[in-house]
Amino acid sequence: MPQQRGEETRGRILDAAVRKFAIAGYDAASVDDICAEAGVSKGAFYHHFPSKQAVFLALMNGWLSMINMGIDAVRKDTVPETLVEMTNLLPGVFAAAEDRMPMFLEFWLQASRDEKIWQAVIAPYRHYQERFTKLVQEGIAEGSLKPVEPQIAAQVIVSLAVGLVLQGVLDPHSADWAKVAEQSMQILMNGLAKN
Amino acid sequence: MPQQRGEETRGRILDAAVRKFAIAGYDAASVDDICAEAGVSKGAFYHHFPSKQAVFLALMNGWLSMINMGIDAVRKDTVPETLVEMTNLLPGVFAAAEDRMPMFLEFWLQASRDEKIWQAVIAPYRHYQERFTKLVQEGIAEGSLKPVEPQIAAQVIVSLAVGLVLQGVLDPHSADWAKVAEQSMQILMNGLAKN
């Protein structure tokens, strides 16, 4: 089963890259280091990934897909209930982000210096913006949300989530972030939902 | 006037460090590079700063003091009005952060690997947490805010601000961030303020 073996090799490369990036940093970890850690040849590496940057993007996209699947799976009776329920996803996001945080920071750093990488970093974030704009529009249409400007309300939700994730990752023990996230969204809904 | 000359030298070192960190990165920029850029001797450098890390911390603290002074200067009749007024500080924060962002990201990266640096990064953030907890307590006492849990409400405000700053710096042209900030705080106040 060559395809299955291929998937397994790809997974081994990704796991090895996470470990190497976390310990040595993105810049210092070479393709050779990742191959040695994964126990694969350079030929196998380049069969799956054109570059080290491609490995990084695959890791980031994997993390973002996980969040997207989580968001898409949440569906309660009304939009305000759906939004509060979504905060239960955050502990999982924190857990998955924690050991990858140095890697993400290093990538953002490169993004701030390189237009092409910046585009790759900013695209998924803009996707969340659109996703939540639609959800707010649904809430207004179903009558559960006040007739606010959907884009602004979506930006508040995304800003709050970004801020919560950043704080939860950088300062995990200063608060019960799952509780903070749920109560934060509740306060926001007090301002957005029709009573 | 030796003290004045000392201050001037210190300022020249800080300005040179900003330029060097931005171009070469924190790791790659050496004390020698910073001295050459500033046109000062190594002796003068070490008279003012024990290390390159100390220069970085001075730059970060300068930025944070500027924000603190801004926050302390805002005072309207009620706490909700004060909070909405404070969002006018954000464009200045964005402007000051933009060319320093690579440097901050690099420092957070090091913070994620070094307990001592992490403490230096996390301290000012915890300070904002306390600052806004007190402001919310004032609002409840004066009767302008609902009797919410002050710490949670403060965390919502700080999370929103952190999220807005991060987005405004990483994606400055996707929105009018000053407008978004003011409208976001207004939505939050709809949920927090007594009508």
mmCIF file of C-alpha atoms in Angstrom:
data_model
loop_
_atom_site.group_PDB
_atom_site.id
_atom_site.type_symbol
_atom_site.label_atom_id
_atom_site.label_comp_id
_atom_site.label_asym_id
_atom_site.label_seq_id
_atom_site.Cartn_x
_atom_site.Cartn_y
_atom_site.Cartn_z
ATOM 1 C CA MET A 1 0.000 0.000 0.000
ATOM 2 C CA PRO A 2 2.319 2.777 -1.196
ATOM 3 C CA GLN A 3 -0.176 5.601 -0.585
ATOM 4 C CA GLN A 4 -0.584 4.619 3.058
ATOM 5 C CA ARG A 5 3.188 4.403 3.466
ATOM 6 C CA GLY A 6 3.442 7.830 1.838
ATOM 7 C CA GLU A 7 0.974 9.317 4.344
ATOM 8 C CA GLU A 8 2.925 7.721 7.189
ATOM 9 C CA THR A 9 6.214 9.201 5.934
ATOM 10 C CA ARG A 10 4.555 12.607 5.569
ATOM 11 C CA GLY A 11 3.290 12.371 9.151
ATOM 12 C CA ARG A 12 6.718 11.343 10.438
ATOM 13 C CA ILE A 13 8.303 14.367 8.723
ATOM 14 C CA LEU A 14 5.706 16.720 10.223
ATOM 15 C CA ASP A 15 6.151 15.303 13.761
ATOM 16 C CA ALA A 16 9.943 15.511 13.451
ATOM 17 C CA ALA A 17 9.686 19.116 12.214
ATOM 18 C CA VAL A 18 7.544 20.120 15.228
ATOM 19 C CA ARG A 19 10.190 18.726 17.601
ATOM 20 C CA LYS A 20 13.138 20.275 15.712
ATOM 21 C CA PHE A 21 11.478 23.694 15.287
ATOM 22 C CA ALA A 22 10.563 23.744 18.991
ATOM 23 C CA ILE A 23 14.071 22.881 20.190
ATOM 24 C CA ALA A 24 16.391 24.543 17.659
ATOM 25 C CA GLY A 25 14.036 27.150 16.199
ATOM 26 C CA TYR A 26 12.757 27.440 12.633
ATOM 27 C CA ASP A 27 15.874 29.136 11.260
ATOM 28 C CA ALA A 28 18.398 26.800 12.891
ATOM 29 C CA ALA A 29 16.591 23.528 12.081
ATOM 30 C CA SER A 30 17.751 22.327 8.646
ATOM 31 C CA VAL A 31 16.072 19.892 6.265
ATOM 32 C CA ASP A 32 18.934 17.493 7.126
ATOM 33 C CA ASP A 33 18.083 17.743 10.845
ATOM 34 C CA ILE A 34 14.402 17.053 10.164
ATOM 35 C CA CYS A 35 15.256 14.051 7.936
ATOM 36 C CA ALA A 36 17.583 12.613 10.620
ATOM 37 C CA GLU A 37 14.934 13.101 13.324
ATOM 38 C CA ALA A 38 12.230 11.522 11.144
ATOM 39 C CA GLY A 39 14.488 8.707 9.921
ATOM 40 C CA VAL A 40 13.720 9.458 6.261
ATOM 41 C CA SER A 41 15.935 10.190 3.254
ATOM 42 C CA LYS A 42 16.245 13.625 1.710
ATOM 43 C CA GLY A 43 14.656 12.165 -1.416
ATOM 44 C CA ALA A 44 11.603 11.126 0.601
ATOM 45 C CA PHE A 45 11.450 14.581 2.185
ATOM 46 C CA TYR A 46 11.466 16.405 -1.150
ATOM 47 C CA HIS A 47 8.918 13.944 -2.530
ATOM 48 C CA HIS A 48 6.469 15.287 0.069
ATOM 49 C CA PHE A 49 7.578 18.892 0.546
ATOM 50 C CA PRO A 50 9.332 21.329 -1.821
ATOM 51 C CA SER A 51 10.963 23.195 1.098
ATOM 52 C CA LYS A 52 11.239 23.641 4.856
ATOM 53 C CA GLN A 53 8.798 26.539 4.522
ATOM 54 C CA ALA A 54 6.255 24.148 2.959
ATOM 55 C CA VAL A 55 6.543 21.897 6.039
ATOM 56 C CA PHE A 56 5.883 24.872 8.257
ATOM 57 C CA LEU A 57 2.848 25.948 6.224
ATOM 58 C CA ALA A 58 1.484 22.372 6.368
ATOM 59 C CA LEU A 59 1.784 22.410 10.172
ATOM 60 C CA MET A 60 0.059 25.774 10.446
ATOM 61 C CA ASN A 61 -2.704 24.765 8.046
ATOM 62 C CA GLY A 62 -3.242 21.525 9.970
ATOM 63 C CA TRP A 63 -3.758 23.498 13.155
ATOM 64 C CA LEU A 64 -6.140 25.933 11.424
ATOM 65 C CA SER A 65 -8.152 23.103 9.762
ATOM 66 C CA MET A 66 -8.637 21.546 13.190
ATOM 67 C CA ILE A 67 -10.072 24.861 14.429
ATOM 68 C CA ASN A 68 -12.254 25.189 11.308
ATOM 69 C CA MET A 69 -13.670 21.682 11.730
ATOM 70 C CA GLY A 70 -14.430 22.489 15.353
ATOM 71 C CA ILE A 71 -16.206 25.735 14.405
ATOM 72 C CA ASP A 72 -18.234 24.048 11.671
ATOM 73 C CA ALA A 73 -19.346 21.262 14.026
ATOM 74 C CA VAL A 74 -20.932 23.644 16.562
ATOM 75 C CA ARG A 75 -24.595 24.337 15.879
ATOM 76 C CA LYS A 76 -27.141 25.267 18.557
ATOM 77 C CA ASP A 77 -30.696 26.592 18.146
ATOM 78 C CA THR A 78 -29.706 30.271 17.902
ATOM 79 C CA VAL A 79 -26.584 32.173 16.836
ATOM 80 C CA PRO A 80 -25.904 33.636 20.333
ATOM 81 C CA GLU A 81 -26.059 30.110 21.825
ATOM 82 C CA THR A 82 -23.823 28.825 19.018
ATOM 83 C CA LEU A 83 -21.237 31.547 19.721
ATOM 84 C CA VAL A 84 -21.150 30.834 23.471
ATOM 85 C CA GLU A 85 -20.872 27.085 22.750
ATOM 86 C CA MET A 86 -17.895 27.759 20.423
ATOM 87 C CA THR A 87 -15.822 29.048 23.343
ATOM 88 C CA ASN A 88 -15.574 25.401 24.467
ATOM 89 C CA LEU A 89 -13.204 24.918 21.528
ATOM 90 C CA LEU A 90 -10.617 27.268 23.020
ATOM 91 C CA PRO A 91 -9.017 24.869 25.560
ATOM 92 C CA GLY A 92 -8.262 22.488 22.675
ATOM 93 C CA VAL A 93 -6.812 25.373 20.639
ATOM 94 C CA PHE A 94 -4.582 26.367 23.578
ATOM 95 C CA ALA A 95 -3.361 22.789 24.060
ATOM 96 C CA ALA A 96 -2.523 22.372 20.368
ATOM 97 C CA ALA A 97 -0.859 25.791 20.152
ATOM 98 C CA GLU A 98 1.239 25.626 23.299
ATOM 99 C CA ASP A 99 4.199 23.538 22.105
ATOM 100 C CA ARG A 100 4.002 25.132 18.655
ATOM 101 C CA MET A 101 3.972 28.713 19.893
ATOM 102 C CA PRO A 102 7.717 29.390 19.441
ATOM 103 C CA MET A 103 7.320 28.144 15.892
ATOM 104 C CA PHE A 104 4.342 30.384 15.142
ATOM 105 C CA LEU A 105 6.103 33.393 16.621
ATOM 106 C CA GLU A 106 9.139 32.718 14.475
ATOM 107 C CA PHE A 107 6.939 32.449 11.414
ATOM 108 C CA TRP A 108 5.111 35.703 12.145
ATOM 109 C CA LEU A 109 8.535 37.252 12.569
ATOM 110 C CA GLN A 110 9.472 36.120 9.074
ATOM 111 C CA ALA A 111 6.040 37.189 7.841
ATOM 112 C CA SER A 112 6.750 40.710 9.078
ATOM 113 C CA ARG A 113 9.828 40.735 6.804
ATOM 114 C CA ASP A 114 8.563 38.778 3.788
ATOM 115 C CA GLU A 115 5.446 39.718 1.780
ATOM 116 C CA LYS A 116 4.848 36.158 0.507
ATOM 117 C CA ILE A 117 4.871 34.539 3.961
ATOM 118 C CA TRP A 118 2.766 37.405 5.278
ATOM 119 C CA GLN A 119 0.067 36.549 2.718
ATOM 120 C CA ALA A 120 0.052 32.917 3.900
ATOM 121 C CA VAL A 121 -0.314 34.015 7.528
ATOM 122 C CA ILE A 122 -3.006 36.605 6.907
ATOM 123 C CA ALA A 123 -5.266 34.518 4.609
ATOM 124 C CA PRO A 124 -6.697 32.164 7.277
ATOM 125 C CA TYR A 125 -7.255 35.071 9.622
ATOM 126 C CA ARG A 126 -9.299 36.885 6.972
ATOM 127 C CA HIS A 127 -11.222 33.651 6.476
ATOM 128 C CA TYR A 128 -12.368 33.746 10.150
ATOM 129 C CA GLN A 129 -13.447 37.326 9.600
ATOM 130 C CA GLU A 130 -15.750 36.271 6.747
ATOM 131 C CA ARG A 131 -16.959 33.156 8.605
ATOM 132 C CA PHE A 132 -18.144 35.195 11.590
ATOM 133 C CA THR A 133 -19.600 37.985 9.435
ATOM 134 C CA LYS A 134 -21.875 35.356 7.866
ATOM 135 C CA LEU A 135 -22.811 33.934 11.273
ATOM 136 C CA VAL A 136 -23.762 37.407 12.553
ATOM 137 C CA GLN A 137 -25.836 37.996 9.391
ATOM 138 C CA GLU A 138 -27.648 34.711 10.113
ATOM 139 C CA GLY A 139 -28.297 35.859 13.690
ATOM 140 C CA ILE A 140 -29.774 39.152 12.490
ATOM 141 C CA ALA A 141 -31.895 37.320 9.887
ATOM 142 C CA GLU A 142 -33.255 34.845 12.452
ATOM 143 C CA GLY A 143 -33.968 37.723 14.856
ATOM 144 C CA SER A 144 -31.671 36.596 17.679
ATOM 145 C CA LEU A 145 -29.132 39.433 17.210
ATOM 146 C CA LYS A 146 -29.690 43.188 17.142
ATOM 147 C CA PRO A 147 -29.365 44.799 13.682
ATOM 148 C CA VAL A 148 -25.670 45.628 14.176
ATOM 149 C CA GLU A 149 -23.101 46.097 11.399
ATOM 150 C CA PRO A 150 -22.181 42.413 10.780
ATOM 151 C CA GLN A 151 -18.541 43.112 9.859
ATOM 152 C CA ILE A 152 -17.920 45.144 12.998
ATOM 153 C CA ALA A 153 -19.575 42.548 15.250
ATOM 154 C CA ALA A 154 -17.494 39.819 13.554
ATOM 155 C CA GLN A 155 -14.339 41.833 14.137
ATOM 156 C CA VAL A 156 -15.181 42.144 17.833
ATOM 157 C CA ILE A 157 -15.652 38.370 18.065
ATOM 158 C CA VAL A 158 -12.424 37.612 16.160
ATOM 159 C CA SER A 159 -10.448 40.238 18.142
ATOM 160 C CA LEU A 160 -11.679 38.772 21.406
ATOM 161 C CA ALA A 161 -10.789 35.234 20.290
ATOM 162 C CA VAL A 162 -7.324 36.290 19.053
ATOM 163 C CA GLY A 163 -6.676 38.117 22.334
ATOM 164 C CA LEU A 164 -7.868 35.149 24.415
ATOM 165 C CA VAL A 165 -5.728 32.657 22.463
ATOM 166 C CA LEU A 166 -2.635 34.859 22.721
ATOM 167 C CA GLN A 167 -3.067 35.361 26.464
ATOM 168 C CA GLY A 168 -3.977 31.725 27.088
ATOM 169 C CA VAL A 169 -0.838 30.593 25.292
ATOM 170 C CA LEU A 170 1.547 33.189 26.769
ATOM 171 C CA ASP A 171 0.184 33.134 30.320
ATOM 172 C CA PRO A 172 -1.678 29.822 30.727
ATOM 173 C CA HIS A 173 -1.724 29.712 34.540
ATOM 174 C CA SER A 174 -2.917 33.248 35.350
ATOM 175 C CA ALA A 175 -6.598 32.390 34.735
ATOM 176 C CA ASP A 176 -9.056 29.615 33.952
ATOM 177 C CA TRP A 177 -9.129 30.559 30.282
ATOM 178 C CA ALA A 178 -12.013 28.252 29.360
ATOM 179 C CA LYS A 179 -14.181 29.965 31.985
ATOM 180 C CA VAL A 180 -12.926 33.432 30.956
ATOM 181 C CA ALA A 181 -13.711 32.693 27.306
ATOM 182 C CA GLU A 182 -17.258 31.558 28.032
ATOM 183 C CA GLN A 183 -18.013 34.492 30.348
ATOM 184 C CA SER A 184 -16.423 36.945 27.894
ATOM 185 C CA MET A 185 -18.640 35.746 25.068
ATOM 186 C CA GLN A 186 -21.633 35.914 27.411
ATOM 187 C CA ILE A 187 -20.869 39.591 28.189
ATOM 188 C CA LEU A 188 -20.490 40.288 24.467
ATOM 189 C CA MET A 189 -23.823 38.571 23.778
ATOM 190 C CA ASN A 190 -25.472 40.764 26.432
ATOM 191 C CA GLY A 191 -24.596 43.657 24.133
ATOM 192 C CA LEU A 192 -25.371 41.952 20.815
ATOM 193 C CA ALA A 193 -28.357 39.674 21.402
ATOM 194 C CA LYS A 194 -31.968 40.784 21.341
ATOM 195 C CA ASN A 195 -33.548 40.217 24.735
ATOM 196 C CA MET B 1 26.237 69.151 31.573
ATOM 197 C CA PRO B 2 27.342 65.514 31.813
ATOM 198 C CA GLN B 3 23.899 64.197 32.780
ATOM 199 C CA GLN B 4 22.278 65.690 29.705
ATOM 200 C CA ARG B 5 25.029 64.272 27.500
ATOM 201 C CA GLY B 6 24.458 60.900 29.185
ATOM 202 C CA GLU B 7 20.749 60.993 28.358
ATOM 203 C CA GLU B 8 21.554 61.937 24.787
ATOM 204 C CA THR B 9 23.976 58.988 24.458
ATOM 205 C CA ARG B 10 21.389 56.638 25.939
ATOM 206 C CA GLY B 11 18.812 57.889 23.414
ATOM 207 C CA ARG B 12 21.259 57.445 20.528
ATOM 208 C CA ILE B 13 21.911 53.841 21.608
ATOM 209 C CA LEU B 14 18.168 53.104 21.815
ATOM 210 C CA ASP B 15 17.479 54.623 18.374
ATOM 211 C CA ALA B 16 20.379 52.690 16.848
ATOM 212 C CA ALA B 17 19.151 49.457 18.466
ATOM 213 C CA VAL B 18 15.644 49.912 16.980
ATOM 214 C CA ARG B 19 17.156 50.272 13.494
ATOM 215 C CA LYS B 20 19.568 47.336 13.912
ATOM 216 C CA PHE B 21 16.975 44.996 15.463
ATOM 217 C CA ALA B 22 14.496 45.840 12.698
ATOM 218 C CA ILE B 23 16.953 45.192 9.871
ATOM 219 C CA ALA B 24 19.161 42.359 11.134
ATOM 220 C CA GLY B 25 16.930 40.902 13.848
ATOM 221 C CA TYR B 26 17.528 40.758 17.583
ATOM 222 C CA ASP B 27 19.774 37.695 17.473
ATOM 223 C CA ALA B 28 21.945 38.851 14.580
ATOM 224 C CA ALA B 29 22.439 42.456 15.777
ATOM 225 C CA SER B 30 25.496 42.559 18.053
ATOM 226 C CA VAL B 31 26.474 45.158 20.653
ATOM 227 C CA ASP B 32 29.306 46.125 18.260
ATOM 228 C CA ASP B 33 26.764 46.754 15.476
ATOM 229 C CA ILE B 34 24.628 48.906 17.742
ATOM 230 C CA CYS B 35 27.677 50.909 18.912
ATOM 231 C CA ALA B 36 28.811 51.491 15.306
ATOM 232 C CA GLU B 37 25.295 52.595 14.270
ATOM 233 C CA ALA B 38 25.010 54.914 17.291
ATOM 234 C CA GLY B 39 28.567 56.247 16.940
ATOM 235 C CA VAL B 40 29.396 55.460 20.596
ATOM 236 C CA SER B 41 32.181 53.434 22.221
ATOM 237 C CA LYS B 42 31.581 50.045 23.815
ATOM 238 C CA GLY B 43 32.538 51.630 27.125
ATOM 239 C CA ALA B 44 29.745 54.186 26.730
ATOM 240 C CA PHE B 45 27.302 51.401 25.818
ATOM 241 C CA TYR B 46 28.092 49.367 28.926
ATOM 242 C CA HIS B 47 27.937 52.491 31.054
ATOM 243 C CA HIS B 48 24.246 52.728 30.132
ATOM 244 C CA PHE B 49 23.224 49.098 29.597
ATOM 245 C CA PRO B 50 24.583 45.853 31.084
ATOM 246 C CA SER B 51 23.598 43.848 27.980
ATOM 247 C CA LYS B 52 21.809 43.806 24.638
ATOM 248 C CA GLN B 53 18.812 42.285 26.447
ATOM 249 C CA ALA B 54 18.710 45.349 28.739
ATOM 250 C CA VAL B 55 18.474 47.610 25.664
ATOM 251 C CA PHE B 56 15.575 45.557 24.401
ATOM 252 C CA LEU B 57 13.765 45.701 27.741
ATOM 253 C CA ALA B 58 14.278 49.482 27.857
ATOM 254 C CA LEU B 59 12.681 49.804 24.407
ATOM 255 C CA MET B 60 9.733 47.633 25.385
ATOM 256 C CA ASN B 61 9.244 49.463 28.673
ATOM 257 C CA GLY B 62 9.377 52.815 26.865
ATOM 258 C CA TRP B 63 6.573 51.700 24.578
ATOM 259 C CA LEU B 64 4.512 50.403 27.525
ATOM 260 C CA SER B 65 5.061 53.588 29.581
ATOM 261 C CA MET B 66 3.765 55.612 26.670
ATOM 262 C CA ILE B 67 0.591 53.476 26.661
ATOM 263 C CA ASN B 68 0.284 53.776 30.459
ATOM 264 C CA MET B 69 0.582 57.550 30.364
ATOM 265 C CA GLY B 70 -2.084 57.626 27.668
ATOM 266 C CA ILE B 71 -4.425 55.436 29.725
ATOM 267 C CA ASP B 72 -3.893 57.493 32.887
ATOM 268 C CA ALA B 73 -4.621 60.745 31.042
ATOM 269 C CA VAL B 74 -8.094 59.666 29.895
ATOM 270 C CA ARG B 75 -10.840 60.620 32.326
ATOM 271 C CA LYS B 76 -14.456 61.238 31.348
ATOM 272 C CA ASP B 77 -17.549 61.614 33.553
ATOM 273 C CA THR B 78 -18.323 57.897 33.749
ATOM 274 C CA VAL B 79 -16.312 54.685 33.405
ATOM 275 C CA PRO B 80 -18.123 53.505 30.213
ATOM 276 C CA GLU B 81 -17.389 56.885 28.561
ATOM 277 C CA THR B 82 -13.774 56.668 29.775
ATOM 278 C CA LEU B 83 -13.384 53.188 28.248
ATOM 279 C CA VAL B 84 -14.794 54.242 24.873
ATOM 280 C CA GLU B 85 -12.555 57.347 24.907
ATOM 281 C CA MET B 86 -9.501 55.142 25.575
ATOM 282 C CA THR B 87 -9.916 53.431 22.210
ATOM 283 C CA ASN B 88 -8.635 56.687 20.660
ATOM 284 C CA LEU B 89 -5.217 55.687 22.022
ATOM 285 C CA LEU B 90 -5.024 52.641 19.760
ATOM 286 C CA PRO B 91 -3.977 54.358 16.496
ATOM 287 C CA GLY B 92 -0.948 55.763 18.354
ATOM 288 C CA VAL B 93 -0.169 52.316 19.758
ATOM 289 C CA PHE B 94 -0.342 50.800 16.266
ATOM 290 C CA ALA B 95 1.946 53.473 14.836
ATOM 291 C CA ALA B 96 4.542 53.014 17.585
ATOM 292 C CA ALA B 97 4.374 49.217 17.401
ATOM 293 C CA GLU B 98 4.520 48.811 13.637
ATOM 294 C CA ASP B 99 8.251 49.219 13.009
ATOM 295 C CA ARG B 100 9.074 47.459 16.277
ATOM 296 C CA MET B 101 6.840 44.447 15.650
ATOM 297 C CA PRO B 102 9.594 42.120 14.339
ATOM 298 C CA MET B 103 11.559 42.961 17.474
ATOM 299 C CA PHE B 104 8.642 42.225 19.805
ATOM 300 C CA LEU B 105 7.923 38.942 18.046
ATOM 301 C CA GLU B 106 11.546 37.928 18.383
ATOM 302 C CA PHE B 107 11.472 38.779 22.054
ATOM 303 C CA TRP B 108 8.274 36.802 22.674
ATOM 304 C CA LEU B 109 9.959 33.946 20.864
ATOM 305 C CA GLN B 110 12.851 34.104 23.299
ATOM 306 C CA ALA B 111 10.382 34.521 26.160
ATOM 307 C CA SER B 112 8.745 31.246 25.183
ATOM 308 C CA ARG B 113 12.131 29.564 25.684
ATOM 309 C CA ASP B 114 13.506 31.498 28.672
ATOM 310 C CA GLU B 115 11.689 31.806 32.009
ATOM 311 C CA LYS B 116 13.442 35.078 32.986
ATOM 312 C CA ILE B 117 12.538 36.918 29.775
ATOM 313 C CA TRP B 118 9.037 35.492 29.980
ATOM 314 C CA GLN B 119 8.595 37.139 33.390
ATOM 315 C CA ALA B 120 9.651 40.502 31.941
ATOM 316 C CA VAL B 121 7.141 40.158 29.094
ATOM 317 C CA ILE B 122 4.246 38.986 31.237
ATOM 318 C CA ALA B 123 4.589 41.564 34.059
ATOM 319 C CA PRO B 124 3.282 44.623 32.140
ATOM 320 C CA TYR B 125 0.426 42.581 30.719
ATOM 321 C CA ARG B 126 -0.635 41.535 34.241
ATOM 322 C CA HIS B 127 -0.402 45.218 35.193
ATOM 323 C CA TYR B 128 -3.068 46.106 32.577
ATOM 324 C CA GLN B 129 -5.221 43.345 33.994
ATOM 325 C CA GLU B 130 -5.114 44.971 37.459
ATOM 326 C CA ARG B 131 -5.516 48.475 36.039
ATOM 327 C CA PHE B 132 -8.774 47.586 34.269
ATOM 328 C CA THR B 133 -10.081 45.490 37.181
ATOM 329 C CA LYS B 134 -9.865 48.653 39.318
ATOM 330 C CA LEU B 135 -11.574 50.745 36.637
ATOM 331 C CA VAL B 136 -14.457 48.253 36.409
ATOM 332 C CA GLN B 137 -14.764 48.258 40.219
ATOM 333 C CA GLU B 138 -15.004 52.072 40.060
ATOM 334 C CA GLY B 139 -17.718 51.798 37.419
ATOM 335 C CA ILE B 140 -19.740 49.392 39.572
ATOM 336 C CA ALA B 141 -19.266 51.639 42.620
ATOM 337 C CA GLU B 142 -20.417 54.765 40.753
ATOM 338 C CA GLY B 143 -23.402 52.823 39.367
ATOM 339 C CA SER B 144 -22.507 53.139 35.670
ATOM 340 C CA LEU B 145 -21.646 49.431 35.188
ATOM 341 C CA LYS B 146 -23.708 46.346 35.967
ATOM 342 C CA PRO B 147 -22.524 44.346 39.017
ATOM 343 C CA VAL B 148 -20.338 42.010 36.908
ATOM 344 C CA GLU B 149 -17.277 40.113 38.148
ATOM 345 C CA PRO B 150 -14.641 42.893 37.797
ATOM 346 C CA GLN B 151 -11.772 40.524 36.934
ATOM 347 C CA ILE B 152 -13.717 38.836 34.149
ATOM 348 C CA ALA B 153 -14.892 42.146 32.686
ATOM 349 C CA ALA B 154 -11.290 43.432 32.826
ATOM 350 C CA GLN B 155 -10.083 40.310 31.045
ATOM 351 C CA VAL B 156 -12.642 40.864 28.280
ATOM 352 C CA ILE B 157 -11.423 44.454 27.844
ATOM 353 C CA VAL B 158 -7.735 43.443 27.845
ATOM 354 C CA SER B 159 -8.371 40.481 25.499
ATOM 355 C CA LEU B 160 -10.213 42.714 23.075
ATOM 356 C CA ALA B 161 -7.411 45.324 23.185
ATOM 357 C CA VAL B 162 -4.689 42.679 22.718
ATOM 358 C CA GLY B 163 -6.601 41.179 19.790
ATOM 359 C CA LEU B 164 -7.156 44.592 18.189
ATOM 360 C CA VAL B 165 -3.492 45.595 18.539
ATOM 361 C CA LEU B 166 -2.267 42.291 17.104
ATOM 362 C CA GLN B 167 -4.638 42.511 14.133
ATOM 363 C CA GLY B 168 -3.990 46.209 13.578
ATOM 364 C CA VAL B 169 -0.249 45.601 13.468
ATOM 365 C CA LEU B 170 -0.324 42.413 11.359
ATOM 366 C CA ASP B 171 -3.047 43.509 8.943
ATOM 367 C CA PRO B 172 -3.166 47.323 9.074
ATOM 368 C CA HIS B 173 -4.971 47.897 5.780
ATOM 369 C CA SER B 174 -7.864 45.405 6.099
ATOM 370 C CA ALA B 175 -9.934 47.720 8.300
ATOM 371 C CA ASP B 176 -10.173 51.194 9.798
ATOM 372 C CA TRP B 177 -8.870 49.930 13.148
ATOM 373 C CA ALA B 178 -9.572 53.168 15.052
ATOM 374 C CA LYS B 179 -13.233 52.932 14.020
ATOM 375 C CA VAL B 180 -13.353 49.181 14.734
ATOM 376 C CA ALA B 181 -11.845 49.738 18.191
ATOM 377 C CA GLU B 182 -14.365 52.419 19.130
ATOM 378 C CA GLN B 183 -17.359 50.444 17.844
ATOM 379 C CA SER B 184 -16.084 47.262 19.519
ATOM 380 C CA MET B 185 -15.872 48.973 22.888
ATOM 381 C CA GLN B 186 -19.328 50.443 22.316
ATOM 382 C CA ILE B 187 -20.765 46.940 21.719
ATOM 383 C CA LEU B 188 -19.002 45.692 24.845
ATOM 384 C CA MET B 189 -20.416 48.623 26.836
ATOM 385 C CA ASN B 190 -23.926 47.738 25.602
ATOM 386 C CA GLY B 191 -23.449 44.509 27.532
ATOM 387 C CA LEU B 192 -21.666 45.959 30.566
ATOM 388 C CA ALA B 193 -23.176 49.390 31.211
ATOM 389 C CA LYS B 194 -26.380 50.006 33.131
ATOM 390 C CA ASN B 195 -28.954 51.632 30.893
#
